[in-house]
Short mmCIF file of C-alpha atoms and ligand atoms in Angstrom, two decimals:
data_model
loop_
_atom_site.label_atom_id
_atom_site.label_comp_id
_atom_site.label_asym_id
_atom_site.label_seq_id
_atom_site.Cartn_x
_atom_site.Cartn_y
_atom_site.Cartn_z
CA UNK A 1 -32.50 -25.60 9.08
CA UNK A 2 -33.34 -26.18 5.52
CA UNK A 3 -31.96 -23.89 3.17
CA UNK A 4 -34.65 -21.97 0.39
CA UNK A 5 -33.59 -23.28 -2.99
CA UNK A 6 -32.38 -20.55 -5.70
CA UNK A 7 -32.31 -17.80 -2.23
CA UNK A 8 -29.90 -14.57 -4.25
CA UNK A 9 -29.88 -12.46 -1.58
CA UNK A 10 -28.82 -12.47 1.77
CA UNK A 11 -27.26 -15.81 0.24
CA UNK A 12 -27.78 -17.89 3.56
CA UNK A 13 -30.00 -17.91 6.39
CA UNK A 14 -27.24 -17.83 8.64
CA UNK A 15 -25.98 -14.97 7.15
CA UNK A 16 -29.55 -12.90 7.66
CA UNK A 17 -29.70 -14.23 11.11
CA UNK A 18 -26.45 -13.49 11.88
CA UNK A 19 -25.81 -11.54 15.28
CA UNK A 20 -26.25 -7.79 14.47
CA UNK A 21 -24.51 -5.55 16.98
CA UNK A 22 -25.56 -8.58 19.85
CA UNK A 23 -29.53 -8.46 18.61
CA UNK A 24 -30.44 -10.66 15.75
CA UNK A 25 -31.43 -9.34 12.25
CA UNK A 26 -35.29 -11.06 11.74
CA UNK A 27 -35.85 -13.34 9.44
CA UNK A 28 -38.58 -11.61 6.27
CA UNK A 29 -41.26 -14.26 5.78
CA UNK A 30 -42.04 -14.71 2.45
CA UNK A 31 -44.94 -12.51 0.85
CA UNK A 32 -47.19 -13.24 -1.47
CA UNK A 33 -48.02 -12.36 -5.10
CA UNK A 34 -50.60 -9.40 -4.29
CA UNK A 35 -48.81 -8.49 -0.89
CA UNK A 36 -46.98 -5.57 -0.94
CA UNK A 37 -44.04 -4.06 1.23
CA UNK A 38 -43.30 -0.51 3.17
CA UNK A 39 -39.57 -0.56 2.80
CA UNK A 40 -39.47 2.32 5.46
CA UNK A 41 -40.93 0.02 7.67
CA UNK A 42 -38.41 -2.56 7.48
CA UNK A 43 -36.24 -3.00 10.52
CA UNK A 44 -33.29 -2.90 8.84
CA UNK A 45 -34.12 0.53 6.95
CA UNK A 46 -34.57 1.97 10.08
CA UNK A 47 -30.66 1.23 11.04
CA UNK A 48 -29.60 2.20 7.99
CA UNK A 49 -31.38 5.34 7.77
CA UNK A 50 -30.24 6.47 11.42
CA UNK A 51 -26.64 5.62 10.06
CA UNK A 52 -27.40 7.91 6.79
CA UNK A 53 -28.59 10.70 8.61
CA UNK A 54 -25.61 10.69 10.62
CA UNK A 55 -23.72 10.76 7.77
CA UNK A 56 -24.89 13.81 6.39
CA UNK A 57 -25.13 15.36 9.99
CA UNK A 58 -21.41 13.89 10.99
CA UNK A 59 -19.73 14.62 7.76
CA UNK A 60 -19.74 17.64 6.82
CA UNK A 61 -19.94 18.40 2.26
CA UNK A 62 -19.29 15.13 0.60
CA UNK A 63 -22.31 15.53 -1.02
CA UNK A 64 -21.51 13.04 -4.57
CA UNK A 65 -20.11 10.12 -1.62
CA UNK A 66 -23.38 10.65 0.16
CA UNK A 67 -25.42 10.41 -2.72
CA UNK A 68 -23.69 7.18 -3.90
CA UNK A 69 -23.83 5.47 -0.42
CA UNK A 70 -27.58 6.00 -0.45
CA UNK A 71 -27.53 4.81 -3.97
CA UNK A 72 -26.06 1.60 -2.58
CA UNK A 73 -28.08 1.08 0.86
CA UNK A 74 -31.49 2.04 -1.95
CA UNK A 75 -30.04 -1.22 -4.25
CA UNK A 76 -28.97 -3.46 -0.86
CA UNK A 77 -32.89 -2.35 0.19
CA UNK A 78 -34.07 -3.41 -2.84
CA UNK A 79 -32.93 -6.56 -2.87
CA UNK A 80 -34.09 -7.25 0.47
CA UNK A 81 -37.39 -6.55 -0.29
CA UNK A 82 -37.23 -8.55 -3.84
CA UNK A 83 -35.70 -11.48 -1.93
CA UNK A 84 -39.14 -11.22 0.59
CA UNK A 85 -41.05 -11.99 -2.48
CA UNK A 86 -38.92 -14.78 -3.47
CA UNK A 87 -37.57 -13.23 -6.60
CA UNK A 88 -33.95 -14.64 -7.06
CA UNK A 89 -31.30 -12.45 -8.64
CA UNK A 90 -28.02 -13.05 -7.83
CA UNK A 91 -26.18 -10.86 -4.96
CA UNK A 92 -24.98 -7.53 -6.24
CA UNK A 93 -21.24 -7.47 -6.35
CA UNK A 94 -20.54 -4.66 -3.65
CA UNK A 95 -16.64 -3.94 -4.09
CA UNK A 96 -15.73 -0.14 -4.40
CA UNK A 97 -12.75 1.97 -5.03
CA UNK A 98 -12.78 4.86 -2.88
CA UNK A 99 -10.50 8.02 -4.21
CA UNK A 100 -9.42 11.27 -3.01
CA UNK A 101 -6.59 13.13 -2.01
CA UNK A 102 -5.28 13.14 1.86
CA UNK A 103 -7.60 13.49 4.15
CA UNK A 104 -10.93 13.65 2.28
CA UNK A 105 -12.23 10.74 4.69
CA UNK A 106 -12.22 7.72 2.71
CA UNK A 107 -11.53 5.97 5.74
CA UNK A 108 -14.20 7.65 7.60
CA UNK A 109 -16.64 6.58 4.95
CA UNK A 110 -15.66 3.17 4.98
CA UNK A 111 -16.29 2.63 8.24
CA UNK A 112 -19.93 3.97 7.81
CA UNK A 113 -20.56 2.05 4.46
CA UNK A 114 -19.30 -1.58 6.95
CA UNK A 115 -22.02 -0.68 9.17
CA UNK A 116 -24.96 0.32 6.11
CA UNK A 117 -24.08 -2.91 4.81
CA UNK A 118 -24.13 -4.67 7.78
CA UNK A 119 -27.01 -3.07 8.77
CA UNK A 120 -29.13 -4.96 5.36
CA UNK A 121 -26.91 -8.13 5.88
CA UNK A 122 -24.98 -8.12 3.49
CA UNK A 123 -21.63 -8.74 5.39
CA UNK A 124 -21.63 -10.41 9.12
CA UNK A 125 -19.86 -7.67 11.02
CA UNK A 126 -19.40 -3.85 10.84
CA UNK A 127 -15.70 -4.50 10.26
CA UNK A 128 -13.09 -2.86 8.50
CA UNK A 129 -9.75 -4.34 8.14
CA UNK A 130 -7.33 -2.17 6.63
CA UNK A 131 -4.14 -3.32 5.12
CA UNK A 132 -1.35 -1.90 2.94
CA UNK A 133 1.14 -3.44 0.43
CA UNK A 134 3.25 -4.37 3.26
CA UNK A 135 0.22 -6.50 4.67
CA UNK A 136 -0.11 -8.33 1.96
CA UNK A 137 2.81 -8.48 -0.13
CA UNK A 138 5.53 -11.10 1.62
CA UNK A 139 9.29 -10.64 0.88
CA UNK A 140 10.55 -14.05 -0.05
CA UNK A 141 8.91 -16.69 -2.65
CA UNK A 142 6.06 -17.98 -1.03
CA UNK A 143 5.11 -15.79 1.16
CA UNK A 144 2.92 -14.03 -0.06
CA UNK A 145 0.02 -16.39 -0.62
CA UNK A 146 0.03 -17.17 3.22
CA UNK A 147 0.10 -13.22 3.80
CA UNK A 148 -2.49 -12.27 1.41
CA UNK A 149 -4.87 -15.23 2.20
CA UNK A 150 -4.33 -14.30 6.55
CA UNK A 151 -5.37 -11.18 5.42
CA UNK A 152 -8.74 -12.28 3.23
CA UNK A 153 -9.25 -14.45 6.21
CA UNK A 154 -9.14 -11.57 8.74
CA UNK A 155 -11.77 -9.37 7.02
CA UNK A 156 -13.81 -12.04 6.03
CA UNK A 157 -17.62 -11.07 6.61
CA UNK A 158 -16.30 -7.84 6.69
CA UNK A 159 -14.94 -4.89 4.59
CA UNK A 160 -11.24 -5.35 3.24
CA UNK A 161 -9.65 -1.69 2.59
CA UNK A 162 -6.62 -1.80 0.75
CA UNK A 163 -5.04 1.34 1.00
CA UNK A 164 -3.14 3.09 -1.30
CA UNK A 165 -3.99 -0.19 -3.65
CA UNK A 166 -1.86 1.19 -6.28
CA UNK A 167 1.43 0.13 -4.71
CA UNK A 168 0.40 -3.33 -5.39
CA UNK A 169 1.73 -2.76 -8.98
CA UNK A 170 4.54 -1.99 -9.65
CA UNK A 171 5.46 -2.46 -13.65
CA UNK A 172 8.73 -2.02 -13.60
CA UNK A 173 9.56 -4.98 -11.65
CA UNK A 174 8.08 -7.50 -13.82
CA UNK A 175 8.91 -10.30 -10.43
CA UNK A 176 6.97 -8.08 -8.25
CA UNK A 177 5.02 -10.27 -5.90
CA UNK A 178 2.39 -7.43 -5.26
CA UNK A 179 1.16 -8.92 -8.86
CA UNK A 180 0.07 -12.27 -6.84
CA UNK A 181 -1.88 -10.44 -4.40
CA UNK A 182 -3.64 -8.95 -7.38
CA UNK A 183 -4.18 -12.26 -8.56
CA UNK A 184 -5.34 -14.08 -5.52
CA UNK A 185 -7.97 -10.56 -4.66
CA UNK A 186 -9.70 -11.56 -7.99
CA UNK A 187 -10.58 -15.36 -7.33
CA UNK A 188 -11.88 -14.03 -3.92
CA UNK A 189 -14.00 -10.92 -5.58
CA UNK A 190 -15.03 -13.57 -8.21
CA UNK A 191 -16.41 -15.49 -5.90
CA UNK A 192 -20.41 -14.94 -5.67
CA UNK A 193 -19.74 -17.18 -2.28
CA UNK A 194 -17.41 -14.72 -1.51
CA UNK A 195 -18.34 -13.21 2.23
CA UNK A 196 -16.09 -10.14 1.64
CA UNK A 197 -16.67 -6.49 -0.09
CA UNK A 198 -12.98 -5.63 -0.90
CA UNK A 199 -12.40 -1.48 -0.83
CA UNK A 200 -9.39 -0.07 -2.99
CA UNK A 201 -8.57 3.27 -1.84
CA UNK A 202 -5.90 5.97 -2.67
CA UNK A 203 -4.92 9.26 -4.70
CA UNK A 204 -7.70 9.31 -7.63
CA UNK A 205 -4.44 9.73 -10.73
CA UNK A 206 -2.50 6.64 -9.04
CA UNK A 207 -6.09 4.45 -9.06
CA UNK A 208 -6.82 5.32 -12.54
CA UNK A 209 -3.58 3.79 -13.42
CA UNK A 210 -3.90 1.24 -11.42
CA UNK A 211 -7.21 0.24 -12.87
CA UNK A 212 -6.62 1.21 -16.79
CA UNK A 213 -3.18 -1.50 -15.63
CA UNK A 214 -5.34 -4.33 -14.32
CA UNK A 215 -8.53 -4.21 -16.32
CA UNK A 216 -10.03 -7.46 -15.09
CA UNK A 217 -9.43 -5.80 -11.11
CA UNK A 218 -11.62 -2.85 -12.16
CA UNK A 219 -14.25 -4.84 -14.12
CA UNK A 220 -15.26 -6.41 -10.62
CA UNK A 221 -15.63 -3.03 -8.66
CA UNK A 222 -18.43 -1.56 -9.88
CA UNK A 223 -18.76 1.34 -7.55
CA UNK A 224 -15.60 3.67 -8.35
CA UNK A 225 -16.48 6.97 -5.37
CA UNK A 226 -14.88 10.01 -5.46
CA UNK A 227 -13.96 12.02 -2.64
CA UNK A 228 -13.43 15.96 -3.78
CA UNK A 229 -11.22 18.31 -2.04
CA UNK A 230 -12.85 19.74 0.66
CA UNK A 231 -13.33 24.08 -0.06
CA UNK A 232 -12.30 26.53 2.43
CA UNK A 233 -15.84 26.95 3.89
CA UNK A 234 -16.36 23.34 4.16
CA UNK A 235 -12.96 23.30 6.07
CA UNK A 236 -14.38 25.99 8.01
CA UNK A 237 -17.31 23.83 9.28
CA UNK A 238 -15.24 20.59 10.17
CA UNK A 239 -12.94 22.55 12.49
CA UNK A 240 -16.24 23.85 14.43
CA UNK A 241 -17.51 20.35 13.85
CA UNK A 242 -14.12 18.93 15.64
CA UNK A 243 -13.67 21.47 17.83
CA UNK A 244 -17.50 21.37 19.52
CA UNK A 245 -17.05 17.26 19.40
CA UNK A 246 -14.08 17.93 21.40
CA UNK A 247 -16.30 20.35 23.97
CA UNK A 248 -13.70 23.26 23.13
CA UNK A 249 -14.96 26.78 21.22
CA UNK A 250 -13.43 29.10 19.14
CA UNK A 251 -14.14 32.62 20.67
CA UNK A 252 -14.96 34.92 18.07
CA UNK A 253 -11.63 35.96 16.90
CA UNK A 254 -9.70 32.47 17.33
CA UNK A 255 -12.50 31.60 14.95
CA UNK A 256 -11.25 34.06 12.88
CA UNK A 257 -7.70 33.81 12.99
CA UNK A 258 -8.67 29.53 11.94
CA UNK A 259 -10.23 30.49 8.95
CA UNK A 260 -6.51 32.41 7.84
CA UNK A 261 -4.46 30.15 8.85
CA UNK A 262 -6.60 27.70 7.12
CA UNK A 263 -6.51 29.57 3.95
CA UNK A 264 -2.61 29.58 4.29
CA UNK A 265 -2.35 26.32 4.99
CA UNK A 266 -4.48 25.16 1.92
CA UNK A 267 -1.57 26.37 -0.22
CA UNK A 268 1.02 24.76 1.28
CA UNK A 269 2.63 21.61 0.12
CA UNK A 270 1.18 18.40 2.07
CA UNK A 271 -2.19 20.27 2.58
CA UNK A 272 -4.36 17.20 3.69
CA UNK A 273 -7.63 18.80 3.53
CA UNK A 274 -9.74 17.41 6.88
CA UNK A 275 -6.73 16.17 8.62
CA UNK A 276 -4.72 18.88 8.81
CA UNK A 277 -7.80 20.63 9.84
CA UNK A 278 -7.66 17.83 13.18
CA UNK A 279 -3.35 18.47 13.28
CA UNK A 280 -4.16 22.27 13.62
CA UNK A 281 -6.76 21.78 16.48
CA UNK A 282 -4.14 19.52 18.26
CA UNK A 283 -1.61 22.37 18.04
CA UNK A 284 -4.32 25.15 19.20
CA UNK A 285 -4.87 22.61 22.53
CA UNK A 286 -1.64 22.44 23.05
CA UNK A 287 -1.17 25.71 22.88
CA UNK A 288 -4.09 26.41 25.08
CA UNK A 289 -2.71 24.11 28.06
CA UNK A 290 0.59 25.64 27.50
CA UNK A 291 -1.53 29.55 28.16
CA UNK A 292 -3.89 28.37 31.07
CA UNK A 293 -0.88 27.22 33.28
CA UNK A 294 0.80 30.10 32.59
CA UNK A 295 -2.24 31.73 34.13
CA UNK A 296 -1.01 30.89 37.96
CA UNK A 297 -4.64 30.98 38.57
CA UNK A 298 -7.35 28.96 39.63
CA UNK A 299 -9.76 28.52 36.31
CA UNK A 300 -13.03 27.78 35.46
CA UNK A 301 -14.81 26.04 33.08
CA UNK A 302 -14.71 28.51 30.13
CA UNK A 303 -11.02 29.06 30.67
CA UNK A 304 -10.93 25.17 29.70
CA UNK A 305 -13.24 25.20 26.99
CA UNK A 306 -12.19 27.89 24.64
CA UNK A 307 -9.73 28.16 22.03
CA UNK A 308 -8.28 32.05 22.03
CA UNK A 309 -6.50 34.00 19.19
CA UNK A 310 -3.44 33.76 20.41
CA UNK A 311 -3.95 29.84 20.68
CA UNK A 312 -4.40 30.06 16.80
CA UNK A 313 -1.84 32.77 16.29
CA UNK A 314 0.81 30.51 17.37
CA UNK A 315 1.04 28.79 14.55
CA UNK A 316 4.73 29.04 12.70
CA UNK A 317 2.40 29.40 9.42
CA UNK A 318 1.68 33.09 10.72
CA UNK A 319 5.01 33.92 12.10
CA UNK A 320 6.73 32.93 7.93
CA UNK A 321 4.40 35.09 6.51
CA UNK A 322 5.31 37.81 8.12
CA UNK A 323 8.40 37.85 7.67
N1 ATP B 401 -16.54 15.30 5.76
C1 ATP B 401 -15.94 15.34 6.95
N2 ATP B 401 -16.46 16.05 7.95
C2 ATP B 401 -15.85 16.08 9.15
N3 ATP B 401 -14.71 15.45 9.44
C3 ATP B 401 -14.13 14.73 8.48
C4 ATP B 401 -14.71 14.64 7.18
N4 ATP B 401 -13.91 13.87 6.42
C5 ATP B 401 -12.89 13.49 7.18
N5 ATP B 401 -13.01 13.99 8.43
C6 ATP B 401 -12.05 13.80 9.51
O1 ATP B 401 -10.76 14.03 8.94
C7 ATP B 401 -9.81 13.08 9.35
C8 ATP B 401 -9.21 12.38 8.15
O2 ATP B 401 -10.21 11.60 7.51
P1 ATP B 401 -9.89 10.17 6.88
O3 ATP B 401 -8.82 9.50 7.67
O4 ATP B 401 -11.18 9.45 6.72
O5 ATP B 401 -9.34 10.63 5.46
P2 ATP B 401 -8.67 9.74 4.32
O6 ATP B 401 -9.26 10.19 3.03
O7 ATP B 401 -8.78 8.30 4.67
O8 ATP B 401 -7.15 10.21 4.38
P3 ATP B 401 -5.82 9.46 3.78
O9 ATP B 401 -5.92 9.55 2.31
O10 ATP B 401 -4.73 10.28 4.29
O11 ATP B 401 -5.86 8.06 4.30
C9 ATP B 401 -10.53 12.19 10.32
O12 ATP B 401 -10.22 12.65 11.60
C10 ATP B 401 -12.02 12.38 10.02
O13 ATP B 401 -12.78 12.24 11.17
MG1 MG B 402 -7.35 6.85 4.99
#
C-alpha cells in the first residue's frame, strides 16, 4: 500500500487499520472541498462516546478529569475529521501528567483514556503498562538504558504510566541514574514517530517539583489533570457504587453506620480516598462470612447479599473512639 504524502494524523495507514479490539478501524475516504462531515456519525465516535458515558456513569464526581478527557477525545475527533479532508497538521502530542492524592483513580482513568485513544487510533492497543522507578531505573552502570528502553518497548502503541514519576529525581544524588531515564523518556516523547503517549502520575506537590526540576520533561506534556479529593458524599456514592457491583447491599442502617465510619476514617492518617472506601467493603465481607456461618442455619439469598450494621460496626475505627 502506498502511503498519502504529508498524512498528520493517524500518521500511517497501518496504524488506522490497525486491529481494534479483533474488528478493524475503517479506513475515512477522503472528502471533498464542499463535503461536509457528521462527527457523531463516525464509527469511531460512537466507541468513544459509549466509553465516555461510562465514564461519567462508572466513576462517580471527577467532574474537571471528565471534562478534560472529553476535551481530548473532542481534539483526537477533530483531527480525524480534518485528516478526512486531507488537511495535514502534525499529530497532537498526547502525553499527560495525571495528579492526585491516594486513591483518587488515576489509574482507573488511565485505563479509560488507553481505550478513548485507541478507540480514534491514536495508539494500537488499549494498553497500559505501568512501571515504577524500580522498572526503569537499573542498579549498576549500564543498566539502565537496557531497563528503560525494555520498558518503552513494552508499552509501545500503548500508554506508558510512570507512577509516582517523581522518584525518578532525586537531586541530592547528583550520580542518580533515575536522571538517564529522564533523559532517554524525552528523545522518545520528542519523537513525532513516537507510537507511545507516556503518563506521569503521583501526589500533585511531588509532580510540581518534579516538573518546575525538569522543565524540558514538562514542556512535552501538555495535558497536566488533576484528580481532587473525593468529599464525603461522593465517598458515599462509590461505596454503593462498589458494593451493588459486587451484588451485596447495605441495609438501611449498615448504610448508615458506612457513612460514620467513613467520616472517621477521612481524618485519619493514610486516608486514601476511593480505596480505602474498597479496603472497608473487604473488611464488611469478611465480616459478613464470618456472621452468616455463625448462623448454623441454612440461608438464603438475602442473607448473602446484604451488608448489616454490625458488619460495619466491626470496624476497630468504632471500637477507639469509644473509648
Ligand atoms: N470516581 C470513582 N468512582 C468509583 N470508584 C473509583 C473512583 N475512583 C477510583 N475508584 C476506585 O478506587 C480504587 C482506587 O483507584 P485508583 O487505583 O485508580 O486510584 P489511584 O489514584 O491510582 O491511587 P494511587 O495514587 O494509590 O495509585 C479502585 O478500586 C477504583 O476502581
Ligand atoms: Mg494508581
Amino acid at each position: 500500500m502506498d502511503k498519502p504524502k504529508g498524512f498528520g494524523f493517524p500518521r500511517s495507514p497501518e496504524v488506522a487499520s490497525a486491529p481494534v479490539d479483533g474488528e478493524a478501524l475503517p479506513e475515512p475516504e477522503t472528502l471533498g472541498e464542499d463535503a461536509e462531515l457528521d462527527l457523531s456519525a463516525d464509527e469511531a465516535a460512537a466507541r468513544v462516546e459509549e466509553t465516555l458515558t461510562a465514564l461519567d456513569s462508572e466513576l462517580i464526581g471527577l467532574a474537571s478529569v471528565k471534562r478534560r478527557v472529553r476535551e481530548i477525545a473532542s481534539l483526537l475527533q477533530v483531527d480525524r475529521a480534518r485528516h478526512q479532508f486531507g488537511l495535514t497538521a502534525s499529530r497532537p502530542t498526547l502525553h499527560m501528567s495525571f495528579t492526585g492524592g491516594p486513591g483518587t483513580g488515576k489509574t482507573t482513568v488511565a485505563l479509560r483514556m488507553a481505550t478513548i485513544l485507541h478507540a480514534l487510533g491514536y495508539i494500537r492497543a488499549p494498553r497500559v503498562h505501568t512501571v515504577t522507578r524500580d522498572d526503569l531505573v537499573g542498579q549498576f552502570i549500564g543498566h539502565t538504558a537496557p531497563k528503560t528502553k525494555e520498558a518503552i518497548a513494552r508499552a509501545a502503541g500503548g500508554v506508558l504510566f510512570i507512577d509516582e514519576a517523581y522518584y525518578l529525581f532525586r537531586p541530592e544524588n547528583e550520580r542518580d541514574y533515575g536522571q538517564e531515564v529522564i533523559e532517554i523518556l524525552l528523545t522518545e516523547m520528542e519523537n513525532e514517530r513516537g507510537d507511545l503517549v507516556v503518563i506521569f502520575a503521583g501526589y500533585p506537590d511531588r509532580m510540581a517539583t518534579f516538573f518546575s526540576a525538569n522543565p524540558g520533561l514538562s514542556s512535552r506534556v501538555p495535558h497536566h489533570i488533576e484528580f481532587d479529593d473525593f468529599t464525603h458524599e461522593e465517598l458515599v456514592q462509590i461505596a454503593d457504587l462498589m458494593v451493588a457491583s459486587e451484588n451485596f447491599r447495605f441495609d438501611e442502617q449498615a448504610r448508615e453506620v458506612f457513612s460514620e465510619y467513613l467520616t472517621l476514617r477521612m481524618q485519619r492518617p493514610r486516608f486514601s480516598n476511593a480505596r480505602s472506601v474498597r479496603n472497608a467493603i473487604e473488611r464488611c465481607r469478611l465480616r459478613q462470612a464470618r456472621r452468616l456461618v455463625g448462623l448454623h442455619r441454612p440461608l438464603g439469598k438475602q442473607d448473602l447479599v446484604t451488608l448489616t450494621a454490625e458488619d460495619v460496626y466491626g470496624s476497630s475505627l468504632f471500637a477507639e473512639n469509644q473509648s
